[in-house]
Short mmCIF file of C-alpha atoms in Angstrom, two decimals:
data_model
loop_
_atom_site.label_atom_id
_atom_site.label_comp_id
_atom_site.label_asym_id
_atom_site.label_seq_id
_atom_site.Cartn_x
_atom_site.Cartn_y
_atom_site.Cartn_z
CA MET A 1 -13.13 -90.33 50.02
CA LYS A 2 -14.48 -93.83 49.70
CA GLN A 3 -17.80 -93.37 48.13
CA ARG A 4 -16.78 -91.09 45.45
CA LEU A 5 -19.65 -89.82 43.49
CA SER A 6 -18.77 -90.12 39.90
CA THR A 7 -20.47 -86.94 39.29
CA LEU A 8 -20.30 -86.69 35.65
CA MET A 9 -21.97 -83.97 33.81
CA VAL A 10 -23.67 -85.68 30.98
CA ALA A 11 -24.80 -82.50 29.47
CA ALA A 12 -24.65 -79.16 31.00
CA VAL A 13 -27.25 -78.00 28.62
CA MET A 14 -27.44 -74.43 29.56
CA THR A 15 -30.75 -73.76 28.07
CA ALA A 16 -30.93 -70.06 28.11
CA SER A 17 -34.63 -69.89 27.89
CA PHE A 18 -34.73 -68.28 24.55
CA ALA A 19 -31.44 -67.05 23.41
CA ALA A 20 -30.75 -70.68 22.66
CA HIS A 21 -33.50 -70.87 20.15
CA ALA A 22 -31.20 -70.24 17.25
CA GLN A 23 -29.06 -73.18 18.21
CA GLN A 24 -31.96 -75.53 18.74
CA PRO A 25 -32.59 -77.13 15.37
CA ALA A 26 -30.01 -79.75 16.34
CA LYS A 27 -32.63 -82.46 16.77
CA LYS A 28 -34.92 -81.74 13.92
CA ALA A 29 -37.31 -84.25 12.47
CA PRO A 30 -36.01 -86.04 9.39
CA PRO A 31 -36.65 -83.97 6.28
CA PRO A 32 -39.10 -86.36 4.49
CA ALA A 33 -41.70 -85.77 7.19
CA LYS A 34 -42.02 -82.28 5.90
CA ALA A 35 -43.18 -83.23 2.46
CA ALA A 36 -45.51 -86.00 3.63
CA ALA A 37 -47.77 -85.28 6.61
CA PRO A 38 -51.20 -84.67 5.16
CA ALA A 39 -52.50 -83.31 8.48
CA LYS A 40 -49.38 -81.25 8.71
CA LYS A 41 -49.22 -78.24 10.85
CA GLU A 42 -47.48 -75.43 9.11
CA GLY A 43 -43.81 -76.17 9.67
CA ILE A 44 -43.10 -73.01 11.53
CA THR A 45 -46.10 -73.39 13.81
CA ALA A 46 -45.02 -76.91 14.68
CA GLU A 47 -41.54 -75.65 15.48
CA PHE A 48 -42.93 -72.98 17.75
CA GLU A 49 -45.18 -75.50 19.44
CA LYS A 50 -42.22 -77.70 20.23
CA PHE A 51 -40.41 -74.69 21.55
CA ARG A 52 -43.38 -73.80 23.73
CA GLU A 53 -43.69 -77.33 25.08
CA VAL A 54 -40.10 -77.22 26.23
CA LEU A 55 -40.68 -73.95 27.95
CA GLU A 56 -43.98 -74.83 29.54
CA GLU A 57 -42.21 -77.10 31.99
CA ASP A 58 -40.31 -74.16 33.34
CA ASN A 59 -42.62 -71.28 32.82
CA PRO A 60 -41.14 -68.12 34.31
CA ALA A 61 -44.72 -67.23 35.25
CA GLU A 62 -43.89 -69.23 38.38
CA LEU A 63 -41.62 -66.46 39.51
CA PHE A 64 -44.54 -64.05 39.42
CA GLU A 65 -46.79 -66.59 41.06
CA ALA A 66 -44.38 -66.65 43.98
CA LYS A 67 -44.36 -62.86 44.20
CA GLY A 68 -48.14 -62.72 44.02
CA GLU A 69 -48.47 -65.36 46.70
CA ASP A 70 -46.24 -63.35 48.96
CA ILE A 71 -48.37 -60.24 48.48
CA TRP A 72 -51.60 -62.18 48.93
CA LYS A 73 -50.47 -63.89 52.10
CA ASN A 74 -48.16 -61.42 53.77
CA LYS A 75 -48.80 -57.89 52.65
CA LYS A 76 -50.74 -55.74 55.07
CA GLY A 77 -52.76 -52.69 54.23
CA PRO A 78 -53.68 -49.80 56.47
CA GLY A 79 -55.24 -51.13 59.67
CA GLY A 80 -53.60 -54.52 59.15
CA ALA A 81 -56.06 -55.66 56.47
CA THR A 82 -54.90 -58.49 54.22
CA MET A 83 -56.13 -60.23 51.11
CA ALA A 84 -57.55 -62.93 53.39
CA GLN A 85 -60.56 -60.63 53.57
CA CYS A 86 -60.91 -60.54 49.82
CA ASP A 87 -63.87 -62.52 48.53
CA LEU A 88 -63.25 -63.80 45.03
CA GLY A 89 -66.71 -65.32 44.91
CA LEU A 90 -66.12 -68.45 46.94
CA GLY A 91 -65.87 -66.78 50.34
CA ALA A 92 -63.36 -64.47 51.98
CA GLY A 93 -59.79 -65.51 51.33
CA VAL A 94 -60.66 -68.57 49.22
CA VAL A 95 -58.34 -68.67 46.23
CA LYS A 96 -58.50 -72.29 45.11
CA GLY A 97 -60.75 -72.54 42.09
CA ALA A 98 -61.89 -68.93 42.29
CA TYR A 99 -60.18 -67.81 39.11
CA VAL A 100 -62.06 -70.16 36.79
CA GLN A 101 -65.38 -69.08 38.29
CA MET A 102 -65.16 -65.46 37.30
CA PRO A 103 -66.47 -63.16 35.86
CA ARG A 104 -69.30 -63.31 38.36
CA TRP A 105 -71.78 -61.06 40.08
CA PHE A 106 -70.47 -59.50 43.28
CA ALA A 107 -73.28 -58.27 45.48
CA ASP A 108 -71.01 -56.08 47.63
CA VAL A 109 -70.21 -53.83 44.69
CA GLY A 110 -73.34 -54.55 42.65
CA GLN A 111 -71.28 -55.41 39.57
CA VAL A 112 -70.14 -58.27 37.45
CA MET A 113 -66.38 -58.40 37.77
CA ASP A 114 -63.76 -60.44 36.04
CA ALA A 115 -60.84 -61.83 38.02
CA GLU A 116 -58.48 -59.00 37.25
CA ARG A 117 -61.00 -56.35 38.15
CA ARG A 118 -61.93 -58.08 41.37
CA ILE A 119 -58.33 -58.50 42.43
CA VAL A 120 -57.53 -54.85 41.77
CA HIS A 121 -60.68 -53.93 43.69
CA CYS A 122 -59.49 -55.97 46.67
CA MET A 123 -55.96 -54.62 46.54
CA VAL A 124 -57.33 -51.09 46.63
CA LYS A 125 -59.82 -51.89 49.35
CA TYR A 126 -57.66 -53.97 51.68
CA LEU A 127 -54.03 -53.32 50.88
CA GLY A 128 -54.27 -49.59 50.40
CA TYR A 129 -53.20 -49.48 46.75
CA LYS A 130 -54.39 -46.37 44.95
CA GLU A 131 -56.53 -46.95 41.94
CA GLU A 132 -54.99 -43.93 40.15
CA ASP A 133 -51.54 -45.45 40.59
CA ILE A 134 -52.64 -48.79 39.21
CA ARG A 135 -54.25 -47.06 36.25
CA LYS A 136 -51.06 -45.14 35.57
CA GLN A 137 -49.37 -48.40 34.70
CA PRO A 138 -51.86 -51.23 34.54
CA PHE A 139 -49.68 -53.56 32.47
CA SER A 140 -46.16 -54.86 32.81
CA ASN A 141 -43.29 -53.48 30.82
CA ASP A 142 -39.59 -54.18 30.83
CA GLN A 143 -39.03 -51.79 33.70
CA ARG A 144 -41.65 -52.99 36.09
CA THR A 145 -44.29 -55.61 36.75
CA PRO A 146 -47.08 -54.03 38.76
CA ASP A 147 -47.97 -55.91 41.95
CA HIS A 148 -51.51 -56.68 40.85
CA VAL A 149 -50.18 -58.56 37.83
CA SER A 150 -48.26 -60.89 40.14
CA VAL A 151 -51.32 -61.38 42.35
CA ILE A 152 -53.45 -62.20 39.30
CA THR A 153 -50.85 -64.74 38.23
CA TYR A 154 -50.93 -66.32 41.67
CA VAL A 155 -54.72 -66.49 41.80
CA ALA A 156 -54.88 -67.90 38.28
CA ALA A 157 -52.31 -70.56 39.14
CA GLN A 158 -54.48 -71.68 42.05
CA SER A 159 -57.05 -72.84 39.51
CA ARG A 160 -54.62 -74.84 37.42
CA ASN A 161 -56.12 -78.10 36.17
CA LEU A 162 -59.61 -77.16 37.31
CA LYS A 163 -62.63 -76.94 35.09
CA ILE A 164 -63.70 -73.53 33.93
CA ALA A 165 -67.12 -72.78 35.39
CA ALA A 166 -68.09 -69.15 35.01
CA PRO A 167 -71.53 -68.76 36.57
CA GLN A 168 -74.57 -67.76 34.54
CA LYS A 169 -77.14 -67.56 37.31
CA HIS A 170 -77.51 -63.92 38.15
CA ALA A 171 -79.36 -61.82 35.61
CA LYS A 172 -76.35 -59.50 35.33
CA GLU A 173 -74.01 -62.41 34.62
CA ILE A 174 -76.23 -63.44 31.75
CA GLU A 175 -76.40 -59.85 30.61
CA ALA A 176 -72.61 -59.55 30.64
CA TYR A 177 -72.36 -62.65 28.48
CA ARG A 178 -74.88 -61.26 26.02
CA ILE A 179 -73.20 -57.88 25.80
CA GLY A 180 -69.87 -59.61 25.32
CA LYS A 181 -71.28 -61.70 22.53
CA GLU A 182 -72.57 -58.58 20.86
CA ILE A 183 -69.30 -56.66 21.17
CA PHE A 184 -67.51 -59.72 19.82
CA ALA A 185 -69.47 -59.47 16.59
CA TYR A 186 -69.63 -55.68 16.38
CA ARG A 187 -67.86 -54.36 13.30
CA ALA A 188 -66.45 -50.88 13.44
CA GLY A 189 -63.35 -48.76 13.09
CA PRO A 190 -61.37 -47.78 10.00
CA TYR A 191 -60.84 -51.44 9.08
CA ASP A 192 -64.45 -52.42 9.69
CA PHE A 193 -63.16 -55.14 12.00
CA SER A 194 -64.81 -57.04 14.79
CA CYS A 195 -63.32 -59.54 17.19
CA ALA A 196 -65.06 -62.16 15.10
CA THR A 197 -63.14 -61.14 11.99
CA CYS A 198 -60.12 -62.93 13.39
CA HIS A 199 -61.62 -65.09 16.11
CA GLY A 200 -64.92 -66.20 14.62
CA ASP A 201 -63.74 -68.94 12.24
CA ASP A 202 -61.43 -71.90 12.35
CA GLY A 203 -57.91 -71.86 11.01
CA LYS A 204 -57.22 -68.14 11.00
CA ARG A 205 -53.91 -66.69 11.89
CA ILE A 206 -51.88 -63.52 12.01
CA ARG A 207 -48.45 -64.21 10.59
CA THR A 208 -47.37 -67.38 12.39
CA GLN A 209 -49.76 -66.98 15.28
CA ASP A 210 -52.77 -69.31 15.18
CA LEU A 211 -55.94 -67.58 16.23
CA PRO A 212 -58.45 -69.56 18.25
CA ASN A 213 -62.07 -69.53 17.17
CA LEU A 214 -63.64 -68.09 20.29
CA ARG A 215 -67.06 -69.43 19.43
CA LYS A 216 -65.96 -72.98 20.24
CA PRO A 217 -65.26 -74.21 23.78
CA ALA A 218 -62.13 -76.19 22.91
CA GLU A 219 -60.71 -73.16 21.13
CA ALA A 220 -61.87 -70.52 23.57
CA VAL A 221 -59.96 -72.26 26.33
CA LYS A 222 -56.73 -71.74 24.39
CA ALA A 223 -57.21 -68.00 24.47
CA TYR A 224 -58.43 -68.13 28.04
CA GLN A 225 -55.44 -69.96 29.41
CA GLY A 226 -52.90 -68.02 27.44
CA TRP A 227 -53.32 -65.04 29.72
CA PRO A 228 -52.13 -64.19 32.29
CA GLY A 229 -49.06 -65.41 30.51
CA TYR A 230 -45.34 -64.92 30.36
CA ARG A 231 -44.39 -63.24 27.13
CA MET A 232 -40.97 -64.27 26.01
CA THR A 233 -40.70 -61.21 23.81
CA GLY A 234 -39.54 -58.78 26.43
CA GLY A 235 -39.84 -61.29 29.21
CA PHE A 236 -42.74 -60.14 31.32
CA MET A 237 -46.17 -61.17 32.55
CA LEU A 238 -49.23 -59.89 30.75
CA THR A 239 -52.86 -60.28 31.71
CA GLN A 240 -56.15 -60.95 29.97
CA GLN A 241 -57.08 -57.28 30.19
CA TRP A 242 -53.89 -56.46 28.36
CA ARG A 243 -54.71 -58.98 25.63
CA MET A 244 -58.16 -57.51 25.19
CA ASN A 245 -56.87 -53.95 25.09
CA ASP A 246 -54.27 -54.93 22.58
CA CYS A 247 -56.87 -56.61 20.38
CA PHE A 248 -58.79 -53.35 20.42
CA ARG A 249 -55.66 -51.52 19.40
CA GLN A 250 -55.00 -53.97 16.59
CA GLN A 251 -58.53 -53.41 15.30
CA ARG A 252 -57.80 -49.67 15.40
CA PHE A 253 -60.54 -49.17 17.95
CA PRO A 254 -60.09 -46.61 20.67
CA GLU A 255 -58.34 -48.42 23.51
CA PRO A 256 -60.70 -49.13 26.41
CA THR A 257 -59.95 -47.71 29.84
CA TYR A 258 -58.41 -50.25 32.16
CA LEU A 259 -60.99 -52.56 33.77
CA SER A 260 -63.84 -51.29 31.66
CA ASP A 261 -67.27 -52.92 31.62
CA SER A 262 -66.96 -53.82 27.96
CA ILE A 263 -63.86 -55.89 28.62
CA THR A 264 -65.52 -57.66 31.52
CA ALA A 265 -68.40 -58.47 29.16
CA LEU A 266 -66.03 -59.82 26.52
CA LEU A 267 -64.26 -61.91 29.13
CA ALA A 268 -67.62 -63.21 30.33
CA TYR A 269 -68.44 -64.25 26.78
CA MET A 270 -65.09 -65.95 26.28
CA THR A 271 -65.07 -67.66 29.69
CA VAL A 272 -68.62 -68.94 29.50
CA THR A 273 -67.88 -70.29 26.03
CA ALA A 274 -64.90 -72.13 27.52
CA ASN A 275 -66.94 -73.50 30.42
CA GLY A 276 -66.32 -77.17 31.12
CA GLN A 277 -62.78 -77.07 29.70
CA VAL A 278 -59.80 -77.64 31.94
CA TYR A 279 -57.70 -74.58 32.71
CA LYS A 280 -53.99 -75.18 32.25
CA GLY A 281 -52.58 -71.69 32.69
CA PRO A 282 -50.85 -69.43 33.49
CA GLY A 283 -49.59 -69.41 29.95
CA ILE A 284 -46.37 -68.87 28.15
CA LYS A 285 -46.28 -67.01 24.89
CA ARG A 286 -43.59 -66.12 22.46
CA MET B 1 -32.21 -58.75 47.55
CA ALA B 2 -32.91 -60.91 44.58
CA ASP B 3 -36.03 -62.99 44.23
CA PRO B 4 -35.87 -66.71 44.95
CA MET B 5 -35.09 -69.28 42.28
CA LYS B 6 -37.34 -72.19 41.46
CA ILE B 7 -35.43 -75.45 41.48
CA ARG B 8 -36.69 -78.81 40.33
CA ALA B 9 -34.52 -81.86 40.86
CA GLN B 10 -35.62 -85.36 40.07
CA MET B 11 -34.01 -88.74 39.47
CA LYS B 12 -34.57 -90.17 36.00
CA GLY B 13 -32.96 -93.61 36.04
CA ASP B 14 -29.40 -93.12 37.27
CA THR B 15 -29.34 -89.49 36.29
CA ALA B 16 -30.59 -86.53 38.22
CA GLU B 17 -32.38 -83.92 36.18
CA ILE B 18 -32.01 -80.50 37.64
CA ARG B 19 -33.77 -77.47 36.30
CA VAL B 20 -33.59 -74.02 37.70
CA LEU B 21 -35.50 -70.89 36.92
CA MET B 22 -33.85 -67.66 37.99
CA SER B 23 -35.45 -64.30 38.39
CA HIS B 24 -33.18 -61.72 36.86
CA ALA B 25 -33.43 -58.72 34.54
CA MET B 26 -30.37 -59.78 32.50
CA GLU B 27 -29.85 -56.36 30.98
CA THR B 28 -27.39 -56.38 28.14
CA GLY B 29 -26.27 -52.80 28.47
CA GLN B 30 -27.23 -52.20 24.85
CA ARG B 31 -30.81 -51.11 25.41
CA LYS B 32 -32.00 -47.57 25.83
CA ASP B 33 -34.91 -46.52 28.00
CA ASN B 34 -37.72 -44.21 26.93
CA ALA B 35 -35.63 -41.17 27.74
CA GLY B 36 -32.86 -42.40 25.47
CA ALA B 37 -30.47 -43.17 28.29
CA THR B 38 -28.58 -46.44 28.12
CA VAL B 39 -29.86 -49.05 30.54
CA PRO B 40 -26.75 -50.22 32.36
CA ALA B 41 -25.70 -53.83 31.95
CA HIS B 42 -26.93 -56.05 34.75
CA PHE B 43 -26.53 -59.76 34.35
CA ILE B 44 -25.71 -62.98 36.14
CA GLN B 45 -22.05 -63.73 35.59
CA ALA B 46 -21.28 -66.69 37.78
CA ILE B 47 -23.27 -69.79 38.58
CA THR B 48 -22.31 -72.73 40.74
CA VAL B 49 -24.21 -75.94 41.34
CA ASP B 50 -23.41 -78.30 44.20
CA VAL B 51 -25.00 -81.71 44.45
CA GLY B 52 -24.59 -83.73 47.62
CA GLY B 53 -21.83 -81.42 48.80
CA LYS B 54 -19.82 -81.74 45.63
CA ARG B 55 -19.40 -79.02 43.08
CA VAL B 56 -20.69 -80.22 39.73
CA ILE B 57 -20.90 -77.00 37.81
CA GLN B 58 -19.04 -73.78 37.94
CA GLY B 59 -20.00 -71.58 35.08
CA GLN B 60 -19.86 -68.12 33.70
CA THR B 61 -22.70 -66.47 31.87
CA SER B 62 -23.07 -63.17 30.15
CA THR B 63 -25.52 -60.94 28.39
CA SER B 64 -26.59 -63.39 25.71
CA VAL B 65 -28.72 -65.20 28.26
CA SER B 66 -32.38 -64.17 28.36
CA ARG B 67 -34.27 -62.44 31.09
CA ASN B 68 -35.54 -64.84 33.80
CA PRO B 69 -33.40 -67.65 32.44
CA VAL B 70 -33.91 -71.39 32.76
CA PHE B 71 -30.96 -73.75 33.06
CA GLY B 72 -31.11 -77.51 32.87
CA PHE B 73 -28.45 -80.03 33.92
CA LYS B 74 -28.19 -83.78 34.06
CA VAL B 75 -25.97 -85.17 36.78
CA LYS B 76 -24.87 -88.80 36.96
CA GLY B 77 -24.15 -90.47 40.27
CA ALA B 78 -26.46 -88.39 42.40
CA LYS B 79 -29.17 -90.03 44.47
CA VAL B 80 -32.57 -89.30 45.93
CA GLY B 81 -32.29 -87.04 48.93
CA ASP B 82 -29.09 -85.32 47.84
CA LYS B 83 -29.09 -81.63 48.45
CA VAL B 84 -28.81 -79.35 45.45
CA VAL B 85 -27.39 -75.93 46.16
CA ILE B 86 -27.42 -73.37 43.39
CA HIS B 87 -25.78 -70.01 43.66
CA TRP B 88 -25.49 -67.08 41.30
CA GLU B 89 -23.82 -63.76 41.41
CA ASP B 90 -24.33 -60.83 39.09
CA ASN B 91 -22.08 -58.06 37.87
CA LYS B 92 -23.42 -55.66 40.47
CA GLY B 93 -22.51 -57.99 43.30
CA ASP B 94 -26.05 -59.09 43.97
CA LYS B 95 -26.26 -62.79 44.75
CA ARG B 96 -28.66 -65.52 45.64
CA THR B 97 -28.41 -69.09 46.91
CA ASP B 98 -31.26 -71.56 46.90
CA GLU B 99 -31.55 -75.21 47.79
CA ALA B 100 -33.63 -78.19 46.85
CA VAL B 101 -33.57 -81.91 47.48
CA ILE B 102 -33.50 -84.47 44.71
CA ALA B 103 -36.86 -86.18 44.51
CA ALA B 104 -37.54 -89.74 43.42
#
């Protein structure tokens, strides 16, 4: 062996994606920074942000992207139909950039649909999925990630680094935005909460979680690109519909049925507010 | 059959940075399902990494590693174009091998 590779392991940093988090404070900032920093982020938030940055480079969402891509490209429904026939608003089979241009009006169904709703619609129509089955478990849990969640992740990833441009041309698209805006501000339930209670001002948070002000484009995009996202707690992919449903639950509202019109309207409001911002999802969340 | 890994391998100076994302449930065997039954342990227990035909890592992992884990390594002496072969095996005998080439 002439040309011996001096293969030296400098550091076999086995970064177990989150079990390691307890051992991480090794390279902490020097203590004085804590006391100074007038524009300081809350210490714990800053720590979590660092943690998230590290993980963003290797977002396990990619694993679901790959699964979704496989379903989109290879899965055949009854009669050999594929997702290539699915029109996400930019023509049959066009995925690139489609995600950031929904919710939009779809003439074939006479409805405004958000991305998740449209994808489920297509999977039922072309791939032979049963809507009842999807509704039985619409969201991922530790046992199973439903196929449509992977497809959504794939479609979302195909719009990475593109500008959000939800259309507001059709009368129904404008209507959806308006309804969404109204629901956003509608106070109800035992806590007399609205979405705006938490998401209508700057600088709010729940425990250590910063809450974006969804009335501002630069903030709305943060919420928009967080989902679909990989949740490290539990380790599975969750979608925008899940986030919305869970916000309803947190407000002690009755939980909406999966893919309901009201959620599409709220997503229209959030997406249109974020228009012009660059989408950097799929996200990763703790 | 297990899902594919995602491997990224890139030269940074004279060091190759290799990162791999594995798709695995990594069950600890300590969790119970909704019915109260214990979810059996299921985890990756052996990992090997070969770079340019030479074994650089042979490791054992256990249940303290998270679901869908990410591993990162730095390897000195590798060069652009070297093949990276990563292999894992879990406690149920399931296994997976994936390859990548070190990019500039």
